[in-house]
Structure formats: C-alpha cells, structure tokens
mmCIF file of C-alpha atoms in Angstrom:
data_model
loop_
_atom_site.group_PDB
_atom_site.id
_atom_site.type_symbol
_atom_site.label_atom_id
_atom_site.label_comp_id
_atom_site.label_asym_id
_atom_site.label_seq_id
_atom_site.Cartn_x
_atom_site.Cartn_y
_atom_site.Cartn_z
ATOM 1 C CA MET A 796 -126.959 24.010 40.228
ATOM 2 C CA LYS A 797 -129.296 21.499 41.823
ATOM 3 C CA VAL A 798 -128.058 18.755 44.162
ATOM 4 C CA ALA A 799 -129.636 16.012 46.252
ATOM 5 C CA ILE A 800 -129.047 15.820 49.998
ATOM 6 C CA VAL A 801 -129.865 12.618 51.861
ATOM 7 C CA TYR A 802 -130.624 12.398 55.578
ATOM 8 C CA SER A 803 -133.232 11.031 57.949
ATOM 9 C CA PHE A 804 -136.060 13.511 58.413
ATOM 10 C CA LYS A 805 -136.566 12.075 61.905
ATOM 11 C CA PRO A 806 -134.156 13.692 64.411
ATOM 12 C CA SER A 807 -131.273 11.630 65.720
ATOM 13 C CA GLU A 808 -131.230 10.274 69.260
ATOM 14 C CA TRP A 809 -127.894 12.112 69.537
ATOM 15 C CA PHE A 810 -128.904 15.748 69.849
ATOM 16 C CA SER A 811 -125.536 17.043 68.652
ATOM 17 C CA CYS A 812 -126.006 15.112 65.394
ATOM 18 C CA THR A 813 -129.427 16.721 64.914
ATOM 19 C CA ILE A 814 -127.821 20.169 65.275
ATOM 20 C CA ILE A 815 -124.971 19.229 62.939
ATOM 21 C CA ASN A 816 -127.493 17.999 60.376
ATOM 22 C CA LYS A 817 -129.474 21.245 60.542
ATOM 23 C CA ASN A 818 -126.370 23.420 60.233
ATOM 24 C CA LEU A 819 -124.950 21.409 57.336
ATOM 25 C CA ARG A 820 -128.227 21.912 55.476
ATOM 26 C CA ALA A 821 -127.987 25.659 56.134
ATOM 27 C CA ALA A 822 -124.427 25.688 54.792
ATOM 28 C CA TYR A 823 -125.358 23.836 51.618
ATOM 29 C CA GLU A 824 -128.435 26.011 51.127
ATOM 30 C CA SER A 825 -126.126 29.028 50.914
ATOM 31 C CA ILE A 826 -124.137 27.294 48.155
ATOM 32 C CA TYR A 827 -126.801 25.767 45.932
ATOM 33 C CA ASP A 828 -129.839 27.464 44.434
ATOM 34 C CA GLU A 829 -131.954 24.326 44.480
ATOM 35 C CA ILE A 830 -131.724 21.230 46.675
ATOM 36 C CA MET A 831 -133.725 18.018 46.533
ATOM 37 C CA TYR A 832 -133.981 16.588 50.044
ATOM 38 C CA ILE A 833 -134.501 12.830 50.290
ATOM 39 C CA ASP A 834 -135.660 11.075 53.444
ATOM 40 C CA TYR A 835 -133.546 8.036 54.277
ATOM 41 C CA THR A 836 -135.147 6.836 57.461
ATOM 42 C CA ARG A 837 -133.542 5.520 60.645
ATOM 43 C CA LYS A 838 -135.138 2.194 59.655
ATOM 44 C CA ARG A 839 -133.013 2.185 56.475
ATOM 45 C CA THR A 840 -135.874 2.753 54.064
ATOM 46 C CA VAL A 841 -136.208 5.135 51.155
ATOM 47 C CA GLU A 842 -139.309 5.539 49.006
ATOM 48 C CA GLU A 843 -139.103 4.246 45.452
ATOM 49 C CA GLU A 844 -140.928 7.412 44.382
ATOM 50 C CA ASP A 845 -138.055 9.493 45.754
ATOM 51 C CA LEU A 846 -135.517 7.414 43.861
ATOM 52 C CA LYS A 847 -137.547 7.792 40.687
ATOM 53 C CA ALA A 848 -137.770 11.557 41.195
ATOM 54 C CA LEU A 849 -133.997 11.661 41.705
ATOM 55 C CA ALA A 850 -133.447 9.703 38.496
ATOM 56 C CA GLU A 851 -135.755 11.979 36.498
ATOM 57 C CA SER A 852 -134.323 15.189 37.931
ATOM 58 C CA GLY A 853 -131.015 15.139 36.067
ATOM 59 C CA ILE A 854 -129.180 15.810 39.353
ATOM 60 C CA GLU A 855 -125.508 14.842 39.184
ATOM 61 C CA LYS A 856 -124.378 15.381 42.804
ATOM 62 C CA ILE A 857 -125.702 13.576 45.859
ATOM 63 C CA ILE A 858 -124.537 14.380 49.408
ATOM 64 C CA PHE A 859 -125.035 12.229 52.520
ATOM 65 C CA ILE A 860 -125.049 14.398 55.668
ATOM 66 C CA ASP A 861 -126.373 12.045 58.370
ATOM 67 C CA HIS A 862 -124.459 9.802 60.762
ATOM 68 C CA ILE A 863 -126.771 6.769 60.700
ATOM 69 C CA PRO A 864 -127.840 4.706 58.945
ATOM 70 C CA THR A 865 -124.817 4.272 56.710
ATOM 71 C CA PRO A 866 -125.588 4.836 53.002
ATOM 72 C CA VAL A 867 -125.461 1.121 52.216
ATOM 73 C CA ASP A 868 -129.194 0.401 51.924
ATOM 74 C CA PHE A 869 -129.860 3.635 50.052
ATOM 75 C CA LEU A 870 -127.152 2.779 47.529
ATOM 76 C CA LEU A 871 -128.387 -0.803 47.126
ATOM 77 C CA LYS A 872 -131.923 0.384 46.350
ATOM 78 C CA LEU A 873 -130.733 3.140 44.041
ATOM 79 C CA LYS A 874 -128.548 0.693 42.102
ATOM 80 C CA LYS A 875 -131.403 -1.818 41.890
ATOM 81 C CA PHE A 876 -134.273 0.494 40.920
ATOM 82 C CA GLU A 877 -132.453 3.309 39.090
ATOM 83 C CA PRO A 878 -129.149 1.874 37.798
ATOM 84 C CA GLU A 879 -128.552 4.634 35.226
ATOM 85 C CA CYS A 880 -128.953 7.272 37.934
ATOM 86 C CA PHE A 881 -126.617 5.334 40.220
ATOM 87 C CA GLU A 882 -123.931 5.353 37.497
ATOM 88 C CA ARG A 883 -124.164 9.068 36.675
ATOM 89 C CA LEU A 884 -124.001 10.511 40.201
ATOM 90 C CA GLU A 885 -121.034 12.029 42.024
ATOM 91 C CA TYR A 886 -121.090 11.030 45.690
ATOM 92 C CA THR A 887 -120.117 13.074 48.765
ATOM 93 C CA ILE A 888 -120.249 11.503 52.220
ATOM 94 C CA HIS A 889 -119.802 13.344 55.525
ATOM 95 C CA VAL A 890 -118.036 11.045 57.994
ATOM 96 C CA PHE A 891 -119.106 11.158 61.656
ATOM 97 C CA GLY A 892 -117.435 9.926 64.822
ATOM 98 C CA ASP A 893 -119.405 6.662 64.885
ATOM 99 C CA PHE A 894 -117.767 5.599 61.598
ATOM 100 C CA PRO A 895 -115.658 2.815 63.244
ATOM 101 C CA LEU A 896 -118.718 1.295 64.925
ATOM 102 C CA TYR A 897 -120.168 0.163 61.578
ATOM 103 C CA MET A 898 -117.131 -1.038 59.648
ATOM 104 C CA PRO A 899 -118.779 -4.028 57.907
ATOM 105 C CA GLU A 900 -121.486 -1.708 56.544
ATOM 106 C CA TRP A 901 -118.937 0.854 55.434
ATOM 107 C CA ARG A 902 -116.956 -1.853 53.687
ATOM 108 C CA SER A 903 -120.115 -2.719 51.747
ATOM 109 C CA VAL A 904 -120.565 0.982 50.917
ATOM 110 C CA PHE A 905 -116.997 1.089 49.643
ATOM 111 C CA GLU A 906 -117.581 -1.979 47.468
ATOM 112 C CA LEU A 907 -120.727 -0.450 45.981
ATOM 113 C CA LEU A 908 -118.948 2.825 45.193
ATOM 114 C CA GLU A 909 -115.743 1.334 43.832
ATOM 115 C CA ASP A 910 -114.706 3.074 40.570
ATOM 116 C CA MET A 911 -117.344 5.759 41.190
ATOM 117 C CA PRO A 912 -116.549 9.482 41.712
ATOM 118 C CA VAL A 913 -116.546 9.912 45.521
ATOM 119 C CA LYS A 914 -115.480 12.450 48.153
ATOM 120 C CA PHE A 915 -115.378 11.922 51.896
ATOM 121 C CA ILE A 916 -115.496 14.864 54.297
ATOM 122 C CA ALA A 917 -114.060 14.556 57.806
ATOM 123 C CA ALA A 918 -114.847 17.113 60.513
ATOM 124 C CA SER A 919 -111.251 17.571 61.707
ATOM 125 C CA LYS A 920 -107.659 16.995 60.627
ATOM 126 C CA LYS A 921 -107.119 14.130 63.043
ATOM 127 C CA GLN A 922 -110.305 12.436 61.909
ATOM 128 C CA LYS A 923 -108.999 12.681 58.346
ATOM 129 C CA LEU A 924 -105.831 10.878 59.465
ATOM 130 C CA PHE A 925 -108.014 8.239 61.103
ATOM 131 C CA VAL A 926 -110.170 7.759 57.995
ATOM 132 C CA GLU A 927 -107.031 7.491 55.848
ATOM 133 C CA LYS A 928 -106.274 4.214 57.597
ATOM 134 C CA PHE A 929 -109.382 2.751 55.950
ATOM 135 C CA ILE A 930 -109.324 4.661 52.656
ATOM 136 C CA PRO A 931 -105.859 4.742 51.070
ATOM 137 C CA GLN A 932 -106.657 7.641 48.706
ATOM 138 C CA LYS A 933 -105.757 10.715 50.760
ATOM 139 C CA ASP A 934 -106.754 13.103 47.981
ATOM 140 C CA ILE A 935 -110.446 12.150 48.132
ATOM 141 C CA ILE A 936 -110.708 12.811 51.893
ATOM 142 C CA PHE A 937 -111.332 16.453 52.777
ATOM 143 C CA VAL A 938 -111.774 18.416 56.003
ATOM 144 C CA SER A 939 -114.623 20.782 56.801
ATOM 145 C CA PRO A 940 -115.792 21.436 60.374
ATOM 146 C CA PHE A 941 -119.367 20.866 61.429
ATOM 147 C CA PRO A 942 -120.897 24.359 61.323
ATOM 148 C CA VAL A 943 -122.037 26.467 64.278
ATOM 149 C CA GLY A 944 -125.104 28.664 63.820
ATOM 150 C CA GLU A 945 -124.063 32.326 64.004
ATOM 151 C CA SER A 946 -127.512 33.400 65.176
ATOM 152 C CA GLU A 947 -127.470 30.877 68.026
ATOM 153 C CA PHE A 948 -123.939 31.185 69.412
ATOM 154 C CA SER A 949 -122.006 34.427 69.796
ATOM 155 C CA TYR A 950 -120.898 36.502 72.755
ATOM 156 C CA ASP A 951 -123.510 38.664 74.487
ATOM 157 C CA ALA A 952 -122.186 40.823 77.339
ATOM 158 C CA LYS A 953 -125.686 41.657 78.551
ATOM 159 C CA LYS A 954 -126.610 37.982 78.706
ATOM 160 C CA ARG A 955 -123.460 37.358 80.757
ATOM 161 C CA GLU A 956 -124.319 40.120 83.196
ATOM 162 C CA ASN A 957 -127.951 39.085 83.588
ATOM 163 C CA PHE A 958 -127.312 35.371 84.035
ATOM 164 C CA ARG A 959 -124.476 35.945 86.482
ATOM 165 C CA SER A 960 -126.781 38.154 88.500
ATOM 166 C CA GLU A 961 -129.455 35.454 88.396
ATOM 167 C CA LEU A 962 -126.926 32.900 89.694
ATOM 168 C CA GLY A 963 -125.604 35.241 92.398
ATOM 169 C CA LEU A 964 -122.194 35.559 90.751
ATOM 170 C CA LYS A 965 -120.041 38.670 90.618
ATOM 171 C CA ASN A 966 -116.336 38.401 89.801
ATOM 172 C CA GLU A 967 -115.859 34.678 90.478
ATOM 173 C CA THR A 968 -114.004 32.561 87.915
ATOM 174 C CA VAL A 969 -116.324 29.960 86.388
ATOM 175 C CA PHE A 970 -115.087 26.863 84.595
ATOM 176 C CA LEU A 971 -117.733 25.138 82.480
ATOM 177 C CA TYR A 972 -118.361 21.767 80.882
ATOM 178 C CA THR A 973 -121.430 21.090 78.731
ATOM 179 C CA GLY A 974 -122.447 17.819 77.119
ATOM 180 C CA ARG A 975 -123.153 14.270 78.118
ATOM 181 C CA LEU A 976 -121.871 13.068 81.480
ATOM 182 C CA THR A 977 -120.298 9.833 80.405
ATOM 183 C CA TYR A 978 -117.283 7.766 81.423
ATOM 184 C CA GLN A 979 -115.122 8.550 78.393
ATOM 185 C CA LYS A 980 -115.741 12.285 78.815
ATOM 186 C CA ARG A 981 -113.735 12.050 82.069
ATOM 187 C CA ILE A 982 -116.152 13.995 84.290
ATOM 188 C CA THR A 983 -114.855 12.528 87.565
ATOM 189 C CA ASP A 984 -111.258 13.282 86.524
ATOM 190 C CA MET A 985 -112.140 16.917 85.861
ATOM 191 C CA ILE A 986 -113.883 17.217 89.228
ATOM 192 C CA GLU A 987 -110.809 15.778 90.950
ATOM 193 C CA ILE A 988 -108.428 18.168 89.194
ATOM 194 C CA PHE A 989 -110.612 21.196 89.888
ATOM 195 C CA CYS A 990 -111.080 20.328 93.571
ATOM 196 C CA GLU A 991 -107.408 19.484 94.105
ATOM 197 C CA GLN A 992 -106.323 22.807 92.636
ATOM 198 C CA LEU A 993 -108.930 24.606 94.736
ATOM 199 C CA ILE A 994 -107.773 22.942 97.963
ATOM 200 C CA ALA A 995 -104.107 23.597 97.125
ATOM 201 C CA GLY A 996 -104.819 27.289 96.554
ATOM 202 C CA LYS A 997 -103.667 27.045 92.949
ATOM 203 C CA ILE A 998 -106.868 28.627 91.667
ATOM 204 C CA ALA A 999 -108.967 31.339 93.291
ATOM 205 C CA SER A 1000 -110.948 30.131 96.304
ATOM 206 C CA ASP A 1001 -114.165 31.569 94.877
ATOM 207 C CA SER A 1002 -113.905 29.588 91.616
ATOM 208 C CA TYR A 1003 -116.781 27.412 90.442
ATOM 209 C CA PHE A 1004 -117.044 24.452 88.088
ATOM 210 C CA TYR A 1005 -120.441 24.232 86.366
ATOM 211 C CA ILE A 1006 -121.224 20.865 84.768
ATOM 212 C CA VAL A 1007 -124.183 21.088 82.398
ATOM 213 C CA GLY A 1008 -125.700 17.905 80.965
ATOM 214 C CA GLY A 1009 -127.339 14.593 81.719
ATOM 215 C CA VAL A 1010 -125.761 11.285 82.673
ATOM 216 C CA ASP A 1011 -125.798 8.381 80.224
ATOM 217 C CA THR A 1012 -125.048 4.651 80.495
ATOM 218 C CA LEU A 1013 -122.337 4.456 77.841
ATOM 219 C CA GLY A 1014 -119.140 2.955 79.231
ATOM 220 C CA VAL A 1015 -116.494 1.660 76.826
ATOM 221 C CA PRO A 1016 -118.301 -0.452 74.205
ATOM 222 C CA TYR A 1017 -115.029 -1.577 72.620
ATOM 223 C CA LEU A 1018 -114.121 -3.321 75.882
ATOM 224 C CA GLY A 1019 -117.599 -4.613 76.607
ATOM 225 C CA VAL A 1020 -117.890 -2.178 79.530
ATOM 226 C CA SER A 1021 -121.418 -0.828 79.959
ATOM 227 C CA GLN A 1022 -122.953 0.995 82.906
ATOM 228 C CA LEU A 1023 -126.279 0.658 84.679
ATOM 229 C CA LEU A 1024 -128.733 3.529 84.751
ATOM 230 C CA GLY A 1025 -127.445 5.971 87.367
ATOM 231 C CA GLU A 1026 -124.126 4.184 87.860
ATOM 232 C CA TYR A 1027 -121.965 7.004 86.528
ATOM 233 C CA TYR A 1028 -123.961 9.568 88.494
ATOM 234 C CA ARG A 1029 -123.118 7.617 91.653
ATOM 235 C CA GLN A 1030 -119.449 7.673 90.666
ATOM 236 C CA ILE A 1031 -119.670 11.452 90.320
ATOM 237 C CA GLN A 1032 -121.278 11.730 93.753
ATOM 238 C CA LYS A 1033 -118.548 9.528 95.299
ATOM 239 C CA THR A 1034 -115.913 11.759 93.745
ATOM 240 C CA LEU A 1035 -117.577 14.870 95.167
ATOM 241 C CA ALA A 1036 -117.759 13.214 98.606
ATOM 242 C CA LYS A 1037 -113.954 12.872 98.582
ATOM 243 C CA TYR A 1038 -113.727 16.651 98.402
ATOM 244 C CA SER A 1039 -116.595 17.557 100.721
ATOM 245 C CA ASP A 1040 -114.892 20.779 101.904
ATOM 246 C CA VAL A 1041 -115.099 22.291 98.407
ATOM 247 C CA SER A 1042 -117.795 20.169 96.731
ATOM 248 C CA ASP A 1043 -120.229 23.093 96.885
ATOM 249 C CA ARG A 1044 -118.017 24.731 94.247
ATOM 250 C CA VAL A 1045 -119.020 22.044 91.729
ATOM 251 C CA ILE A 1046 -122.494 22.720 90.347
ATOM 252 C CA LEU A 1047 -124.360 19.937 88.534
ATOM 253 C CA THR A 1048 -127.228 21.528 86.626
ATOM 254 C CA GLY A 1049 -128.540 18.442 84.810
ATOM 255 C CA ARG A 1050 -129.799 18.780 81.255
ATOM 256 C CA VAL A 1051 -130.726 22.218 79.944
ATOM 257 C CA GLU A 1052 -132.473 23.244 76.743
ATOM 258 C CA ASN A 1053 -130.187 23.934 73.792
ATOM 259 C CA SER A 1054 -131.603 27.449 73.638
ATOM 260 C CA ASP A 1055 -130.264 28.066 77.165
ATOM 261 C CA LEU A 1056 -126.685 26.991 76.456
ATOM 262 C CA LYS A 1057 -125.615 30.378 75.130
ATOM 263 C CA LYS A 1058 -126.199 32.060 78.485
ATOM 264 C CA TYR A 1059 -123.992 29.461 80.180
ATOM 265 C CA TYR A 1060 -121.227 30.032 77.620
ATOM 266 C CA CYS A 1061 -121.480 33.804 78.057
ATOM 267 C CA MET A 1062 -121.618 33.531 81.862
ATOM 268 C CA ALA A 1063 -118.538 31.287 82.187
ATOM 269 C CA ASP A 1064 -114.855 32.214 81.888
ATOM 270 C CA CYS A 1065 -113.312 28.969 80.597
ATOM 271 C CA TYR A 1066 -114.638 25.857 78.892
ATOM 272 C CA LEU A 1067 -113.074 22.671 80.271
ATOM 273 C CA SER A 1068 -113.071 19.197 78.715
ATOM 274 C CA MET A 1069 -110.619 16.361 79.298
ATOM 275 C CA SER A 1070 -112.507 14.022 76.981
ATOM 276 C CA THR A 1071 -110.841 10.957 75.491
ATOM 277 C CA TYR A 1072 -114.117 9.740 73.969
ATOM 278 C CA HIS A 1073 -113.455 7.466 70.995
ATOM 279 C CA ASP A 1074 -116.090 9.145 68.815
ATOM 280 C CA GLU A 1075 -114.653 12.640 69.420
ATOM 281 C CA ASP A 1076 -114.272 13.414 65.729
ATOM 282 C CA TYR A 1077 -115.003 17.100 66.337
ATOM 283 C CA GLY A 1078 -116.710 18.432 69.489
ATOM 284 C CA MET A 1079 -119.896 20.391 68.824
ATOM 285 C CA SER A 1080 -120.189 21.725 72.390
ATOM 286 C CA VAL A 1081 -116.597 22.969 72.242
ATOM 287 C CA ALA A 1082 -117.216 24.718 68.918
ATOM 288 C CA GLU A 1083 -120.353 26.394 70.260
ATOM 289 C CA ALA A 1084 -118.527 27.538 73.411
ATOM 290 C CA LEU A 1085 -115.616 29.032 71.483
ATOM 291 C CA CYS A 1086 -117.986 30.728 69.028
ATOM 292 C CA SER A 1087 -119.617 32.263 72.109
ATOM 293 C CA GLY A 1088 -116.272 33.838 72.965
ATOM 294 C CA LEU A 1089 -115.374 31.349 75.695
ATOM 295 C CA PRO A 1090 -111.685 30.311 75.827
ATOM 296 C CA ALA A 1091 -111.028 26.632 76.437
ATOM 297 C CA ILE A 1092 -108.733 24.091 78.062
ATOM 298 C CA LEU A 1093 -109.029 20.770 76.238
ATOM 299 C CA THR A 1094 -107.208 17.546 75.604
ATOM 300 C CA ASN A 1095 -105.462 17.363 72.255
ATOM 301 C CA TRP A 1096 -107.464 14.174 71.633
ATOM 302 C CA ALA A 1097 -108.893 13.644 68.148
ATOM 303 C CA GLY A 1098 -110.957 16.546 66.784
ATOM 304 C CA TYR A 1099 -110.271 18.779 69.770
ATOM 305 C CA GLN A 1100 -106.847 19.704 68.426
ATOM 306 C CA SER A 1101 -108.454 21.539 65.495
ATOM 307 C CA PHE A 1102 -109.830 24.156 67.894
ATOM 308 C CA GLN A 1103 -106.397 25.617 68.639
ATOM 309 C CA LEU A 1104 -105.938 28.280 65.980
ATOM 310 C CA SER A 1105 -102.408 29.178 64.956
ATOM 311 C CA GLU A 1106 -103.113 32.915 65.099
ATOM 312 C CA ARG A 1107 -104.375 32.802 68.711
ATOM 313 C CA PRO A 1108 -103.234 29.529 70.342
ATOM 314 C CA GLU A 1109 -103.664 30.945 73.843
ATOM 315 C CA LEU A 1110 -107.450 30.918 73.415
ATOM 316 C CA CYS A 1111 -107.503 27.110 73.358
ATOM 317 C CA ARG A 1112 -104.899 25.404 75.513
ATOM 318 C CA LEU A 1113 -104.302 21.713 74.875
ATOM 319 C CA VAL A 1114 -103.376 18.874 77.221
ATOM 320 C CA ASP A 1115 -101.321 15.945 75.909
ATOM 321 C CA THR A 1116 -102.911 12.510 75.626
ATOM 322 C CA ARG A 1117 -101.554 8.999 75.220
ATOM 323 C CA LEU A 1118 -102.977 5.573 74.455
ATOM 324 C CA GLU A 1119 -102.979 3.022 77.262
ATOM 325 C CA GLN A 1120 -104.323 -0.507 77.669
ATOM 326 C CA ASP A 1121 -107.575 0.393 79.458
ATOM 327 C CA LEU A 1122 -108.431 3.878 78.155
ATOM 328 C CA PRO A 1123 -106.638 6.835 76.572
ATOM 329 C CA GLN A 1124 -105.145 9.025 79.299
ATOM 330 C CA PHE A 1125 -104.409 12.728 79.541
ATOM 331 C CA ASP A 1126 -101.557 14.466 81.330
ATOM 332 C CA ARG A 1127 -103.123 15.370 84.687
ATOM 333 C CA GLU A 1128 -100.236 17.557 85.829
ATOM 334 C CA GLN A 1129 -100.345 19.529 82.606
ATOM 335 C CA ALA A 1130 -104.109 19.978 83.034
ATOM 336 C CA LYS A 1131 -103.588 21.220 86.612
ATOM 337 C CA ASP A 1132 -100.953 23.701 85.436
ATOM 338 C CA LEU A 1133 -103.285 25.090 82.783
ATOM 339 C CA LEU A 1134 -106.058 25.571 85.331
ATOM 340 C CA GLU A 1135 -103.610 27.319 87.646
ATOM 341 C CA GLY A 1136 -102.361 29.585 84.881
ATOM 342 C CA PHE A 1137 -105.754 30.493 83.467
ATOM 343 C CA LYS A 1138 -106.598 34.197 83.359
ATOM 344 C CA SER A 1139 -110.001 35.529 82.334
ATOM 345 C CA ILE A 1140 -110.015 37.564 79.142
ATOM 346 C CA SER A 1141 -111.888 40.758 78.377
ATOM 347 C CA ASN A 1142 -112.097 40.719 74.570
ATOM 348 C CA ARG A 1143 -114.801 38.068 74.332
ATOM 349 C CA GLU A 1144 -116.373 39.679 71.252
ATOM 350 C CA GLU A 1145 -113.072 39.280 69.374
ATOM 351 C CA VAL A 1146 -112.827 35.615 70.353
ATOM 352 C CA SER A 1147 -116.386 34.988 69.218
ATOM 353 C CA LYS A 1148 -115.775 36.717 65.883
ATOM 354 C CA LEU A 1149 -112.549 34.804 65.262
ATOM 355 C CA TYR A 1150 -114.106 31.395 65.904
ATOM 356 C CA LEU A 1151 -117.250 32.131 63.906
ATOM 357 C CA GLU A 1152 -114.961 33.104 61.013
ATOM 358 C CA ASN A 1153 -113.513 29.585 61.232
ATOM 359 C CA PHE A 1154 -116.437 27.434 62.388
ATOM 360 C CA GLY A 1155 -119.651 29.342 61.618
ATOM 361 C CA VAL A 1156 -122.130 28.273 58.940
ATOM 362 C CA ILE A 1157 -120.866 30.893 56.480
ATOM 363 C CA ALA A 1158 -117.228 29.874 56.925
ATOM 364 C CA CYS A 1159 -118.038 26.183 56.574
ATOM 365 C CA ALA A 1160 -120.169 26.843 53.508
ATOM 366 C CA GLN A 1161 -117.123 28.391 51.824
ATOM 367 C CA LYS A 1162 -115.045 25.315 52.678
ATOM 368 C CA LEU A 1163 -117.756 22.985 51.376
ATOM 369 C CA LYS A 1164 -118.044 24.953 48.143
ATOM 370 C CA SER A 1165 -114.295 24.725 47.644
ATOM 371 C CA ILE A 1166 -114.460 20.958 48.214
ATOM 372 C CA GLN A 1167 -117.313 20.534 45.744
ATOM 373 C CA ASP A 1168 -115.506 22.658 43.156
ATOM 374 C CA THR A 1169 -112.535 20.281 43.090
ATOM 375 C CA LYS A 1170 -112.491 17.444 40.587
ATOM 376 C CA PHE A 1171 -113.989 14.136 41.688
ATOM 377 C CA GLU A 1172 -111.643 11.157 41.572
ATOM 378 C CA SER A 1173 -112.515 7.523 41.025
ATOM 379 C CA PHE A 1174 -112.773 5.634 44.323
ATOM 380 C CA LYS A 1175 -110.487 2.612 44.634
ATOM 381 C CA GLY A 1176 -112.075 0.967 47.670
ATOM 382 C CA SER A 1177 -110.948 -0.231 51.076
ATOM 383 C CA SER A 1178 -107.449 -0.383 52.492
ATOM 384 C CA PRO A 1179 -105.963 -3.688 53.720
ATOM 385 C CA PHE A 1180 -106.328 -2.351 57.278
ATOM 386 C CA MET A 1181 -110.052 -1.814 56.727
ATOM 387 C CA LYS A 1182 -110.373 -5.416 55.635
ATOM 388 C CA ARG A 1183 -108.547 -6.615 58.737
ATOM 389 C CA VAL A 1184 -110.793 -4.584 61.037
ATOM 390 C CA THR A 1185 -114.022 -5.616 59.320
ATOM 391 C CA ASN A 1186 -113.055 -9.270 59.320
ATOM 392 C CA GLU A 1187 -112.534 -9.028 63.077
ATOM 393 C CA GLN A 1188 -115.765 -7.093 63.543
ATOM 394 C CA PHE A 1189 -117.752 -9.743 61.701
ATOM 395 C CA LEU A 1190 -116.489 -12.217 64.280
ATOM 396 C CA ARG A 1191 -116.460 -10.102 67.429
ATOM 397 C CA GLY A 1192 -118.905 -7.249 66.888
ATOM 398 C CA MET A 1193 -118.386 -4.075 68.929
ATOM 399 C CA GLU A 1194 -115.496 -5.618 70.875
ATOM 400 C CA VAL A 1195 -113.236 -5.677 67.820
ATOM 401 C CA PHE A 1196 -110.509 -3.748 69.686
ATOM 402 C CA LYS A 1197 -110.634 -5.853 72.861
ATOM 403 C CA ASN A 1198 -107.921 -8.266 73.921
ATOM 404 C CA GLU A 1199 -109.506 -11.717 73.980
ATOM 405 C CA LEU A 1200 -107.908 -12.553 77.340
ATOM 406 C CA ASN A 1201 -108.879 -9.465 79.345
ATOM 407 C CA ARG A 1202 -110.646 -6.108 79.229
ATOM 408 C CA GLU A 1203 -107.747 -4.292 77.645
ATOM 409 C CA PHE A 1204 -107.225 -2.893 74.175
ATOM 410 C CA ASN A 1205 -105.453 -5.043 71.595
ATOM 411 C CA ASP A 1206 -102.778 -4.214 69.032
ATOM 412 C CA LEU A 1207 -105.418 -3.463 66.388
ATOM 413 C CA TYR A 1208 -106.755 -0.685 68.623
ATOM 414 C CA PHE A 1209 -103.341 0.963 68.977
ATOM 415 C CA GLU A 1210 -102.833 0.770 65.230
ATOM 416 C CA ALA A 1211 -106.215 2.396 64.590
ATOM 417 C CA TYR A 1212 -106.254 5.153 67.194
ATOM 418 C CA ASP A 1213 -102.626 6.252 67.437
ATOM 419 C CA VAL A 1214 -103.338 9.380 65.342
ATOM 420 C CA TYR A 1215 -105.953 10.609 67.845
ATOM 421 C CA ALA A 1216 -103.324 10.949 70.588
ATOM 422 C CA GLN A 1217 -100.619 12.622 68.500
#
C-alpha cells in the first residue's frame, strides 16, 4: 500500500522533534512499501504541484508527523485545489507536546476535518487523557511512543569503560541529566537535592551529577514569565554557590553532539529528571537513556509515567507530582529517598533490550501498523472544553491559563492539566 506522509523537510528548531520526525519516518517505512513524502514548510506553504500529484496518485491515507505548523494551511489548500482528493483521504495526525500552544489553529483543523475519517496518535497514555479533553471521541485517539533508533541507542559496555577512563572515573556512582537546561525542567531543584543528599551522607561521597545540555530562555509562557539570555545559567551558578563544599561533584558539560549522547548514557548509572515541563508529552531523552540500559528516577508528570514498565517497575522509579498555583511541584522528600536508595545495576544489556522492545523503531512500527489497521471513524469535532480554551486564547494569547490578577494559574489550567499530575 502507498501512503502520503507530510512534514517540513527543513529540520525543526527543536532538535528532539527533528529526531522524532526521522524515527517516525523509519517506522512507517518498515510498514509501507511505498511512501509519498510531501514538504509542508515551516512557513506554512505547500506546492500546488505536490497537491496535484497527491490527487492523481490514488493514495487514500495521509499522515501528519510534524509538530509545527499545524495541518490547517495544508488542509485549506488541499480542500481548495483538490477537493475530491480532500474528500477521499483518511487522516492520521501525530500530536506533539506543543498542541495546547496552538488551540485556535487546532480548532480550525477540527472544523475542516469534521465528518471525515480521522485518527489522532498521542505519544503517551497521559497525553491521550489530555487530548481527550479537547476531542470527546476517545476511540479515535491512540497511543504510540515516539521511536528510538536501535542503531543509535543501546548499551555498550566497552563504550562505558572507555568513556569512564577518559573522564577519570572508576567505581563512582554517576547521576545524569541530558536535555535543555530550562526553568520547567527543574535543574536547580535537582542540583539542590543531589547536593543535600551528598552533604547528609545519604549517597556515596564520590557520587557525581553530570548535567548535559545548553541553557535556554524559556520560562513559563502561560504565566508570561520569560527569561533573559543567561538568566537561568546564573540561577544555576547561584544554586551551586550555596553548596560550594560539594559543587565540584556537579559537572555542567554544556551542549554535546547527539552522536556523543550514547557514551554519556553508557557511562552513567542513573538518569535523573524532575521535569514538570508543560510540553512533556513523552520525553525523548528519557527514552534514549532507558534504551541505552540506563535506569531512571523521574517525576510521574505527563509522558514520563509511561516509562515505568509493569514487568520491571524498579528500572524507572517515579516521584509524585501535584498542581500548584505557580508551577507543578514534585515531592522533594520522595525524590531524596529514591536517590538514597538507588543501587547500580549490572544487567544493563537486559534493560536496553527490554526498553528497545517497547520504544524502539521496530516496536513502534508494530504499534503504528496496528493503529492503521483499525477502522477509521468519522470525526465529530471539538469538545465544549476546547471551545472554552480557544475562545480564551483568542483574547489572551499564550497566557490563556494565567489568572488575570496575578502570575498564578487559573481554574482553566487546573481543569486542563490535572491528568498530567495523576
């Protein structure tokens, strides 16, 4: 069977989305014999020649695998220039974490696709619950993780040995975070917890915390909180200064090439993330770490909960979260206890194999095939909650979840995000 896949040929500014895009294409390429790829640019343009070729191809399935732009302009042009093609297609849309940032556009997408055969694919169970608030038809929302490339991320004992030797490490316990250093990822909180446990003798005195990634300026857009260039880095440095006696145990590497991440995952003993980031639909860095055989301590926030597998829950320990007025919070004492109780594991190859069997390209391809093999249902449009949120967003833009009187979240926010903290 031949299908059409739509995405922007220009890489995303969000590197994780570029990787997700590449791996989704690999998954679909293992399912379908022939794929027509259509460039839908970041500037929201699509060539009329491509739409004509789609119409003449006889293709019946079209799949949107990119995070931005939303499909709205593509669908408008397709309906205008090739209306018969628009009517015959079955539509599949992968939903990303930035979905709530573009609600008015998504509402237009929903209006265009009303009464059409549509499937939505979320990357995690909690994201599905979130999307269900805006799409009342639960049976047309499916779950398939964003795939991890098997050839790129798996455990390599030799790589662990060599990189540890390069870093001057022997038997020390290494906690690791990789990804953007941003306010909602709770970097300063993790540094505080690590240093406090180190000072209290709750973890081995020769432990290290490696933090791999670059600092960004993203604060909390929903509350109108942005950060100046370098502001969050200064906050990190102030936090380290509070623990000057052990601050040398926290290693900030800055950005590293994606091709170098595997050696960090193999070198480390535990992946650590206390993120309460609102777009945390999945967690690509977490998936890559676990597929590299690295056990994890995470919040149970949003997509992170999907990484705890029922057959081996001890490989991914979860910390409770709760919604509060200024930012979601995690249970600090529970996080400290999990750090204290962490023990390095020896069967890293088994861990890697288990997680690749759940999150690798091959595993995700099987899930996607199963989703595509199910019958398409007619889409009935937006929920009343979606209409409430979009009406507010038309008026207030990104600060739709902000209390008008202060920089705190409003009732609409708690109604939207309660499922992420369950």
